[in-house]
Amino acid sequence: REMPITDDTEETSFQKKAVGYVDIRHNKYRSHSSKVRSIMKEWCEQNNFDAAIWWDGPSNFEEKKGAKFTLKEAVKHLYSLKGDTRENALEYIRNSPIDSGSGIKSLVMKSFG
């Protein structure tokens, strides 16, 4: 979805805490991880995108699932999803430009194709 952002557009506290972005044209960025920021910047440049945004907030996996996030628990969770919910989750992971360091994208590709 496109929406105009100007210099006087005010960011919400949610955006500041949970939304990462790179803006190639204006050399602006925000991320809790310099590694993810660098990877996303490079991905934008390689694919001729001006910008990218992503979820950059803390994980709520343990709170929601009652288990510490591990690759095994993540795959177990994906197998527990049904129908469109699972397909949407898998599509999101497959379409992500990077494996952000967790290894989940590689494992999903091996486990689910």
PDB file of C-alpha atoms in Angstrom:
ATOM      1  CA  ARG A   1       0.000   0.000   0.000  1.00  0.00           C
ATOM      2  CA  GLU A   2       1.350   3.387  -0.910  1.00  0.00           C
ATOM      3  CA  MET A   3       0.979   6.348   1.379  1.00  0.00           C
ATOM      4  CA  PRO A   4       2.769   9.652   1.244  1.00  0.00           C
ATOM      5  CA  ILE A   5       5.361  10.256   3.919  1.00  0.00           C
ATOM      6  CA  THR A   6       6.741  13.729   4.235  1.00  0.00           C
ATOM      7  CA  ASP A   7       9.291  15.260   6.568  1.00  0.00           C
ATOM      8  CA  ASP A   8       6.485  16.507   8.789  1.00  0.00           C
ATOM      9  CA  THR A   9       4.680  13.134   8.986  1.00  0.00           C
ATOM     10  CA  GLU A  10       4.571  12.195  12.662  1.00  0.00           C
ATOM     11  CA  GLU A  11       5.519   8.635  13.615  1.00  0.00           C
ATOM     12  CA  THR A  12       3.614   6.780  16.300  1.00  0.00           C
ATOM     13  CA  SER A  13       5.344   5.105  19.238  1.00  0.00           C
ATOM     14  CA  PHE A  14       4.309   1.737  17.739  1.00  0.00           C
ATOM     15  CA  GLN A  15       6.122   2.574  14.507  1.00  0.00           C
ATOM     16  CA  LYS A  16       9.231   3.586  16.410  1.00  0.00           C
ATOM     17  CA  LYS A  17       9.244   0.347  18.431  1.00  0.00           C
ATOM     18  CA  ALA A  18       8.066  -2.229  15.922  1.00  0.00           C
ATOM     19  CA  VAL A  19       8.516  -1.121  12.307  1.00  0.00           C
ATOM     20  CA  GLY A  20      11.871  -1.271  10.577  1.00  0.00           C
ATOM     21  CA  TYR A  21      12.526   0.394   7.253  1.00  0.00           C
ATOM     22  CA  VAL A  22      15.135   1.451   4.741  1.00  0.00           C
ATOM     23  CA  ASP A  23      14.575   4.354   2.363  1.00  0.00           C
ATOM     24  CA  ILE A  24      17.240   4.217  -0.338  1.00  0.00           C
ATOM     25  CA  ARG A  25      16.419   7.532  -1.995  1.00  0.00           C
ATOM     26  CA  HIS A  26      16.635   9.561   1.202  1.00  0.00           C
ATOM     27  CA  ASN A  27      19.249   7.422   2.966  1.00  0.00           C
ATOM     28  CA  LYS A  28      16.973   6.932   5.983  1.00  0.00           C
ATOM     29  CA  TYR A  29      16.539   3.771   7.992  1.00  0.00           C
ATOM     30  CA  ARG A  30      15.478   2.288  11.309  1.00  0.00           C
ATOM     31  CA  SER A  31      16.027  -1.198  12.656  1.00  0.00           C
ATOM     32  CA  HIS A  32      16.963  -2.809  15.939  1.00  0.00           C
ATOM     33  CA  SER A  33      19.506  -4.871  14.010  1.00  0.00           C
ATOM     34  CA  SER A  34      22.233  -3.287  11.918  1.00  0.00           C
ATOM     35  CA  LYS A  35      22.687  -6.687  10.208  1.00  0.00           C
ATOM     36  CA  VAL A  36      19.040  -6.832   9.101  1.00  0.00           C
ATOM     37  CA  ARG A  37      19.160  -3.179   8.036  1.00  0.00           C
ATOM     38  CA  SER A  38      22.244  -3.816   5.878  1.00  0.00           C
ATOM     39  CA  ILE A  39      20.737  -6.933   4.311  1.00  0.00           C
ATOM     40  CA  MET A  40      17.474  -5.129   3.540  1.00  0.00           C
ATOM     41  CA  LYS A  41      19.323  -2.144   2.050  1.00  0.00           C
ATOM     42  CA  GLU A  42      21.335  -4.458  -0.197  1.00  0.00           C
ATOM     43  CA  TRP A  43      18.171  -6.374  -1.176  1.00  0.00           C
ATOM     44  CA  CYS A  44      16.433  -3.110  -2.150  1.00  0.00           C
ATOM     45  CA  GLU A  45      19.406  -2.034  -4.247  1.00  0.00           C
ATOM     46  CA  GLN A  46      19.673  -5.418  -5.999  1.00  0.00           C
ATOM     47  CA  ASN A  47      15.955  -5.453  -6.801  1.00  0.00           C
ATOM     48  CA  ASN A  48      15.647  -1.772  -7.725  1.00  0.00           C
ATOM     49  CA  PHE A  49      13.298  -0.916  -4.843  1.00  0.00           C
ATOM     50  CA  ASP A  50      13.314   2.545  -3.286  1.00  0.00           C
ATOM     51  CA  ALA A  51      12.357   1.280   0.161  1.00  0.00           C
ATOM     52  CA  ALA A  52      11.253  -1.638   2.291  1.00  0.00           C
ATOM     53  CA  ILE A  53       9.426  -1.978   5.592  1.00  0.00           C
ATOM     54  CA  TRP A  54       9.259  -4.952   7.951  1.00  0.00           C
ATOM     55  CA  TRP A  55       8.171  -6.089  11.399  1.00  0.00           C
ATOM     56  CA  ASP A  56      11.023  -5.119  13.699  1.00  0.00           C
ATOM     57  CA  GLY A  57       9.357  -5.600  17.061  1.00  0.00           C
ATOM     58  CA  PRO A  58      10.179  -8.086  19.763  1.00  0.00           C
ATOM     59  CA  SER A  59       9.082 -11.693  19.436  1.00  0.00           C
ATOM     60  CA  ASN A  60       5.909 -12.723  21.258  1.00  0.00           C
ATOM     61  CA  PHE A  61       6.366 -16.422  20.455  1.00  0.00           C
ATOM     62  CA  GLU A  62       7.028 -17.521  24.040  1.00  0.00           C
ATOM     63  CA  GLU A  63       4.108 -15.485  25.359  1.00  0.00           C
ATOM     64  CA  LYS A  64       1.693 -16.860  22.745  1.00  0.00           C
ATOM     65  CA  LYS A  65       2.926 -20.463  22.480  1.00  0.00           C
ATOM     66  CA  GLY A  66       4.231 -21.086  26.001  1.00  0.00           C
ATOM     67  CA  ALA A  67       7.563 -22.286  24.632  1.00  0.00           C
ATOM     68  CA  LYS A  68      10.873 -20.634  23.909  1.00  0.00           C
ATOM     69  CA  PHE A  69      11.412 -19.873  20.208  1.00  0.00           C
ATOM     70  CA  THR A  70      13.527 -22.556  18.580  1.00  0.00           C
ATOM     71  CA  LEU A  71      13.523 -23.811  15.013  1.00  0.00           C
ATOM     72  CA  LYS A  72      11.873 -27.026  16.201  1.00  0.00           C
ATOM     73  CA  GLU A  73       9.090 -25.086  17.976  1.00  0.00           C
ATOM     74  CA  ALA A  74       8.621 -22.799  14.966  1.00  0.00           C
ATOM     75  CA  VAL A  75       8.148 -25.737  12.588  1.00  0.00           C
ATOM     76  CA  LYS A  76       5.874 -27.446  15.128  1.00  0.00           C
ATOM     77  CA  HIS A  77       3.769 -24.283  15.204  1.00  0.00           C
ATOM     78  CA  LEU A  78       3.607 -24.129  11.396  1.00  0.00           C
ATOM     79  CA  TYR A  79       2.458 -27.766  11.247  1.00  0.00           C
ATOM     80  CA  SER A  80      -0.283 -26.940  13.784  1.00  0.00           C
ATOM     81  CA  LEU A  81      -1.768 -24.284  11.496  1.00  0.00           C
ATOM     82  CA  LYS A  82      -4.545 -25.352   9.156  1.00  0.00           C
ATOM     83  CA  GLY A  83      -5.653 -24.430   5.639  1.00  0.00           C
ATOM     84  CA  ASP A  84      -5.260 -20.843   4.500  1.00  0.00           C
ATOM     85  CA  THR A  85      -3.689 -19.823   7.803  1.00  0.00           C
ATOM     86  CA  ARG A  86      -0.760 -22.176   7.219  1.00  0.00           C
ATOM     87  CA  GLU A  87      -0.498 -21.298   3.526  1.00  0.00           C
ATOM     88  CA  ASN A  88      -0.464 -17.569   4.301  1.00  0.00           C
ATOM     89  CA  ALA A  89       2.257 -18.047   6.928  1.00  0.00           C
ATOM     90  CA  LEU A  90       4.351 -20.157   4.559  1.00  0.00           C
ATOM     91  CA  GLU A  91       3.882 -17.695   1.708  1.00  0.00           C
ATOM     92  CA  TYR A  92       5.008 -14.843   3.965  1.00  0.00           C
ATOM     93  CA  ILE A  93       8.151 -16.740   4.975  1.00  0.00           C
ATOM     94  CA  ARG A  94       8.914 -17.915   1.431  1.00  0.00           C
ATOM     95  CA  ASN A  95       8.547 -14.389   0.050  1.00  0.00           C
ATOM     96  CA  SER A  96      10.732 -12.769   2.669  1.00  0.00           C
ATOM     97  CA  PRO A  97      13.890 -11.441   1.054  1.00  0.00           C
ATOM     98  CA  ILE A  98      16.197 -12.793   3.723  1.00  0.00           C
ATOM     99  CA  ASP A  99      16.623 -15.339   6.425  1.00  0.00           C
ATOM    100  CA  SER A 100      17.100 -12.826   9.202  1.00  0.00           C
ATOM    101  CA  GLY A 101      19.529 -15.018  11.071  1.00  0.00           C
ATOM    102  CA  SER A 102      17.035 -17.326  12.781  1.00  0.00           C
ATOM    103  CA  GLY A 103      17.330 -20.013  10.103  1.00  0.00           C
ATOM    104  CA  ILE A 104      13.558 -20.335   9.841  1.00  0.00           C
ATOM    105  CA  LYS A 105      13.335 -19.541   6.124  1.00  0.00           C
ATOM    106  CA  SER A 106      15.860 -22.237   5.214  1.00  0.00           C
ATOM    107  CA  LEU A 107      14.121 -24.760   7.437  1.00  0.00           C
ATOM    108  CA  VAL A 108      10.677 -23.908   6.056  1.00  0.00           C
ATOM    109  CA  MET A 109      11.945 -24.375   2.509  1.00  0.00           C
ATOM    110  CA  LYS A 110      13.320 -27.816   3.469  1.00  0.00           C
ATOM    111  CA  SER A 111      10.242 -28.857   5.467  1.00  0.00           C
ATOM    112  CA  PHE A 112       7.425 -27.437   3.355  1.00  0.00           C
ATOM    113  CA  GLY A 113       8.995 -26.704  -0.030  1.00  0.00           C
TER     114      GLY A 113
END
